[in-house]
CSV table of C-alpha atoms in Angstrom, one decimal:
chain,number,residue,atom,x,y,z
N,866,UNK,CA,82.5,87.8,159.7
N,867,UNK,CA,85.9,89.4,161.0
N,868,UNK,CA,83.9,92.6,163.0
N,869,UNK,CA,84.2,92.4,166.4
N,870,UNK,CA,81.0,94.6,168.0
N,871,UNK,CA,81.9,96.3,171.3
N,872,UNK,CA,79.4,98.0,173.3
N,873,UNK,CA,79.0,100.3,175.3
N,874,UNK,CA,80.4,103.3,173.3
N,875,UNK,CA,81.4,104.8,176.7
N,876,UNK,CA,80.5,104.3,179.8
N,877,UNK,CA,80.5,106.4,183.1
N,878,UNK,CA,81.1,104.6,186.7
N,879,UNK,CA,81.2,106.2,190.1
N,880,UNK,CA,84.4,105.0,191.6
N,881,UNK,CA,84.2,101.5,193.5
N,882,UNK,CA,81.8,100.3,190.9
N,883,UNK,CA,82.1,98.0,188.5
N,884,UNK,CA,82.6,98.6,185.2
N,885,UNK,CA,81.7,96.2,182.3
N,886,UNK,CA,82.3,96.2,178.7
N,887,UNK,CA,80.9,93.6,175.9
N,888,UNK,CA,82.0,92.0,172.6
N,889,UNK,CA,80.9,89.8,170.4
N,890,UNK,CA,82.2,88.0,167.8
N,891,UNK,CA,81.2,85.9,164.3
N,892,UNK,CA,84.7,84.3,163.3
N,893,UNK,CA,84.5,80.8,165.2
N,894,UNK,CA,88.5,80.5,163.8
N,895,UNK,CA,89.3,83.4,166.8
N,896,UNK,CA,90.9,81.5,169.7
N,897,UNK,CA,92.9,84.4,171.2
N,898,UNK,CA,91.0,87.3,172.9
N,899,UNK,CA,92.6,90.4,174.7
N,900,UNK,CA,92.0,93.8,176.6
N,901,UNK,CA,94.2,96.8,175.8
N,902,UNK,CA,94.0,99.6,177.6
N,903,UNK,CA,94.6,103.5,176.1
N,904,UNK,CA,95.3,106.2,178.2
N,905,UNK,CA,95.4,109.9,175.8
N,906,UNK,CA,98.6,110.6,173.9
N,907,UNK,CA,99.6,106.7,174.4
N,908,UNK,CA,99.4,103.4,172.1
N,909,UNK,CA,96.9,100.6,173.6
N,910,UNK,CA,98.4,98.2,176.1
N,911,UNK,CA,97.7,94.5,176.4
N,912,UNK,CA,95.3,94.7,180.1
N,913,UNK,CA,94.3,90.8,180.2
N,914,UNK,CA,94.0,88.0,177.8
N,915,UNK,CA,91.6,84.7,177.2
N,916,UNK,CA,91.6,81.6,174.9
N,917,UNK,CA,88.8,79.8,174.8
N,918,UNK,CA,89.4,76.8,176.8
N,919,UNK,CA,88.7,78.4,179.9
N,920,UNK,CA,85.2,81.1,180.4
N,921,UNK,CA,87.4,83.2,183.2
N,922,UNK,CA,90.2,85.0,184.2
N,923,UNK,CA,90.9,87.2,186.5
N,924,UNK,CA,94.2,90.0,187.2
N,925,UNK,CA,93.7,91.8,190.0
N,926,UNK,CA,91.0,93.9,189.5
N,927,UNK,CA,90.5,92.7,186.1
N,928,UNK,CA,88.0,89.9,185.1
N,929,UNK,CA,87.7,88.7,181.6
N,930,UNK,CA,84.5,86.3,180.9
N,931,UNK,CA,84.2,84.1,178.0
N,932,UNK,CA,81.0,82.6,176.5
N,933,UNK,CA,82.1,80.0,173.8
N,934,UNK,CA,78.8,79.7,172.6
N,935,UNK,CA,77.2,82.6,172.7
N,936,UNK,CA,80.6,83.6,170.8
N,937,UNK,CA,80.5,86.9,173.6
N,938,UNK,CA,83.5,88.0,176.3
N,939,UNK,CA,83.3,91.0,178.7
N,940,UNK,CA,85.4,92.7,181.0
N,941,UNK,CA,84.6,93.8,184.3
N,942,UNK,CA,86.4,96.1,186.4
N,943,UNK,CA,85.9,95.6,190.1
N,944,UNK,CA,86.3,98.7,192.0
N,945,UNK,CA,86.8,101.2,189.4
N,946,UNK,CA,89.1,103.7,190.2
N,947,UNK,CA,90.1,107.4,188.4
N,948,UNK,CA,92.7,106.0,187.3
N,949,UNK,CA,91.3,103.4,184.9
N,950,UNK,CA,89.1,106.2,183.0
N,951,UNK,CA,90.7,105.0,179.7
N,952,UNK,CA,89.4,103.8,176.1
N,953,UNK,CA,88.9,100.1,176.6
N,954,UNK,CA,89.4,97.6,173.3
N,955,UNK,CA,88.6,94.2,172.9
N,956,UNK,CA,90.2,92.3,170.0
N,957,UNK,CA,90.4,88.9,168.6
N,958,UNK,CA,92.6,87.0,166.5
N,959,UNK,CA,92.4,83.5,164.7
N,960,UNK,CA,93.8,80.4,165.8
N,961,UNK,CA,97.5,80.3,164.7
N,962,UNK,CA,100.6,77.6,165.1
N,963,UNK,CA,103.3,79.9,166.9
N,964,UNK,CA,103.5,83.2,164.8
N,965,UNK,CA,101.6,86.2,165.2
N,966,UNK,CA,98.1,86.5,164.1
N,967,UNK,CA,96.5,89.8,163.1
N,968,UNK,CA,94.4,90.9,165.8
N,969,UNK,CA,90.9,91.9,164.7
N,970,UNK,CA,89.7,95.1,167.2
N,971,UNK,CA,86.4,96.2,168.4
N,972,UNK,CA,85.5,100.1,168.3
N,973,UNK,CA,86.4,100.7,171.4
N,974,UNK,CA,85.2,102.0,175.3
N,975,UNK,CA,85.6,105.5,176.6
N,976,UNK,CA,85.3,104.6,180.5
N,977,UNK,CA,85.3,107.4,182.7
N,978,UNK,CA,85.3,106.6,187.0
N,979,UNK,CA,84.1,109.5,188.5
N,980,UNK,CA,84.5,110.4,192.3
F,510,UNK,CA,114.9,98.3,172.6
F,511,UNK,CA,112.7,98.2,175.7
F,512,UNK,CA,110.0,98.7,173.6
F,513,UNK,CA,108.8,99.8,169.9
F,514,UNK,CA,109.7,103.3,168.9
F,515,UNK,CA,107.7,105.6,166.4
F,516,UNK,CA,109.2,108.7,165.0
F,517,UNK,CA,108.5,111.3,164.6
F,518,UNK,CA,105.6,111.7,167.5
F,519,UNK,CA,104.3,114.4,165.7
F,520,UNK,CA,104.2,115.7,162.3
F,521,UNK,CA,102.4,118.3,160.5
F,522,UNK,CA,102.6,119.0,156.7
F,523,UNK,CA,100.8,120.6,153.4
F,524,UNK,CA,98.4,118.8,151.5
F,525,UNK,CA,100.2,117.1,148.6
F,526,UNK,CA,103.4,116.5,150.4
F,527,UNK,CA,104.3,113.3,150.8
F,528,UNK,CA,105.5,111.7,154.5
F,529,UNK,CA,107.4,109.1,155.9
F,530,UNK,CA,106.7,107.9,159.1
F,531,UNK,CA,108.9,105.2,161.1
F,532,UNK,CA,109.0,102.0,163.6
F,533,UNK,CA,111.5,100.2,165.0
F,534,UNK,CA,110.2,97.4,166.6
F,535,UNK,CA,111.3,95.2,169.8
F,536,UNK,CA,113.9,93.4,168.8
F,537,UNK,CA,113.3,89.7,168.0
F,538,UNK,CA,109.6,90.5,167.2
F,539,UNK,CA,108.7,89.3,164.0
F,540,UNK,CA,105.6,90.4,163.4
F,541,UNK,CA,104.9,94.4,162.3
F,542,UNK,CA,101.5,96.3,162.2
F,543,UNK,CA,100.5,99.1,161.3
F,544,UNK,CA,97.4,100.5,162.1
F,545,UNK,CA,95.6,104.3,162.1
F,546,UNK,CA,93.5,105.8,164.9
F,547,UNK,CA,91.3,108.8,164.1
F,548,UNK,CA,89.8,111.2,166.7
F,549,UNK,CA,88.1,109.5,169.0
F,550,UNK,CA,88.0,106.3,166.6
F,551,UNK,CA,89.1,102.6,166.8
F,552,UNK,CA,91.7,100.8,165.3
F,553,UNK,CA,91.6,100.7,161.4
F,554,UNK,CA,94.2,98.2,160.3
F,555,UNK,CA,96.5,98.8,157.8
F,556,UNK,CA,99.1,96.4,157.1
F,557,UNK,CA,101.2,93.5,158.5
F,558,UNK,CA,104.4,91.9,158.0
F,559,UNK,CA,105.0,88.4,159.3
F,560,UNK,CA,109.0,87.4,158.9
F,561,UNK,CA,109.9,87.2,155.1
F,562,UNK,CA,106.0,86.6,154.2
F,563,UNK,CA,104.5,89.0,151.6
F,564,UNK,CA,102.8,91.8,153.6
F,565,UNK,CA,99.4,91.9,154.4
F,566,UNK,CA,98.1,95.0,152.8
F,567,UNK,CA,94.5,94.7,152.7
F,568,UNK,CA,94.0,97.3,154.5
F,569,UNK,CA,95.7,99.8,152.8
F,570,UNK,CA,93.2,102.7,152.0
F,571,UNK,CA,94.6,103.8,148.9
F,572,UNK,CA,97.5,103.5,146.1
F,573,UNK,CA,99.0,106.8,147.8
F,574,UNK,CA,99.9,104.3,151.3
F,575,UNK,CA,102.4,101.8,151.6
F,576,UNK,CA,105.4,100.7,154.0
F,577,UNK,CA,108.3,98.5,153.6
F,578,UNK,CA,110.1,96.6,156.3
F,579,UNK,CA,113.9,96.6,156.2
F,580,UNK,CA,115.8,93.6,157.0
F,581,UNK,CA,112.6,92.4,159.3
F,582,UNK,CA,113.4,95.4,161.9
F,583,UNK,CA,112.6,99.0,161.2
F,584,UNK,CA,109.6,100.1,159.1
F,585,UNK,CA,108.5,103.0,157.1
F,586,UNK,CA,105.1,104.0,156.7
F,587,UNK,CA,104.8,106.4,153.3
F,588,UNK,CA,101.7,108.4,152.7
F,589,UNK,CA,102.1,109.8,148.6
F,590,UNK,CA,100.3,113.3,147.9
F,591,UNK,CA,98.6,113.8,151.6
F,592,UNK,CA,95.2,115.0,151.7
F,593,UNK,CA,93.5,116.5,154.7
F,594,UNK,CA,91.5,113.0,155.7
F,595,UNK,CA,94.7,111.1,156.2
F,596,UNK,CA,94.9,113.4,159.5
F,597,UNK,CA,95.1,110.5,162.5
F,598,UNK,CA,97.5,108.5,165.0
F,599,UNK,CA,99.3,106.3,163.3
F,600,UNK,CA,100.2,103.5,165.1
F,601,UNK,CA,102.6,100.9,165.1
F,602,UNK,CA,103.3,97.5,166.8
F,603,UNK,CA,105.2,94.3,167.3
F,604,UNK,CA,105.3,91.0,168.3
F,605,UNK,CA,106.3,87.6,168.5
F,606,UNK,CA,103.4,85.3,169.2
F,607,UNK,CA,99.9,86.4,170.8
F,608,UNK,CA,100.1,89.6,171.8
F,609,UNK,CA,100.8,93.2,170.5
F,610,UNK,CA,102.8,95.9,171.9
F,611,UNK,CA,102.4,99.4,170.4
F,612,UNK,CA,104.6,102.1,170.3
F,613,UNK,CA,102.8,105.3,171.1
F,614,UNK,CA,102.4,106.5,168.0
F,615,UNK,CA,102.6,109.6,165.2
F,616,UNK,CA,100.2,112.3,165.2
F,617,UNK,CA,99.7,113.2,161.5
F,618,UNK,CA,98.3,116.7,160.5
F,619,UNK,CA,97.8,117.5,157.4
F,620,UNK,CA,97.0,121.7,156.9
């Protein structure tokens, strides 16, 4: 009840596409939901963020959308570029009153844009 | 610091020797993780330390792993006795409330 199942397992996009990654989730107690980004030789970095109240957000480029009751949320890159061939995570972390939560992460997404 | 700091970024060793690897978080961030990465692989948890809670070390993959957190800042990360499938990135993060920032981690190889 704690996975997180991320899909694709990688994913190739021409550049100016759109790129979009899935996860779903069991644990109706997560109520925090973010991206990281990892480039090679580097730790993950938080990309975008959700909690449940609202089904979408969007950073730039970046779209996260939520689907309460299908328990799924996706990101999608809007004009992928080279420079977001990455490995994508989604993650997910219970509800919690101020303090840290443990996050819970998918399996990751090797994107790669091409020219 | 700017940000949380893992040393060393690369270590190599025998089998059977044991390692220590470190993280000093952001400051203020009470929260510690540690989590390993193997080639090509997702995120395995390890363990967490939340203020003066016990840790959270259910994901510890064995009695030769364990970590301690000083004074709630700096951690250490000791692998007992290394064997050859303990080779991965070991990362570590911090933080305060949602949110992780991870330092960019130590590459473990064990020959």
């Amino acid at each position: 009840q704690q996975q997180v199942k991320q899909s694709p397992q990688s994913l190739i996009v021409q550049k100016g596409g759109i790129s979009i990654i899935n996860c779903a989730y069991e644990n109706t107690a997560f109520d925090y939901f973010p991206w990281y980004q990892q480039f090679p030789g580097k730790g993950p970095a938080l990309l975008i963020a959700i909690r449940p109240d609202v089904s979408e957000k969007k950073e730039g480029r970046f779209t996260i959308s939520f689907n309460k009751s299908a328990k799924q949320f996706s990101l999608h890159i809007m004009d992928s570029q080279p420079g977001d061939s990455a490995t994508y995570f989604c993650a997910a972390s219970p509800e919690h009153t101020g303090t840290a939560s443990k996050l819970t992460f998918g399996t990751g997404t090797r994107l790669q844009v091409t020219l | 610091g700017a940000g949380v700091s893992q040393s060393p970024s690369n270590k190599v060793t025998e089998k059977g020797k044991d390692v220590e690897l470190r993280c000093d978080p952001i400051s203020g961030h009470t929260a510690l993780y540690w989590y390993r990465q193997s080639l090509g692989q997702g995120l395995e948890f390890l363990i967490y330390f939340q203020g003066n809670s016990a840790p959270d070390k259910s994901g510890l993959p064995s009695d030769r792993f364990s970590a301690e957190r000083t004074g709630g800042s700096v951690s250490t990360l000791t692998i007992q006795r290394t064997q050859q499938e303990d080779s991965a990135v070991y990362l570590c993060a911090s933080s305060l409330a949602y949110g992780y920032t991870f330092g960019s981690g130590t590459r473990l190889t064990v020959v």
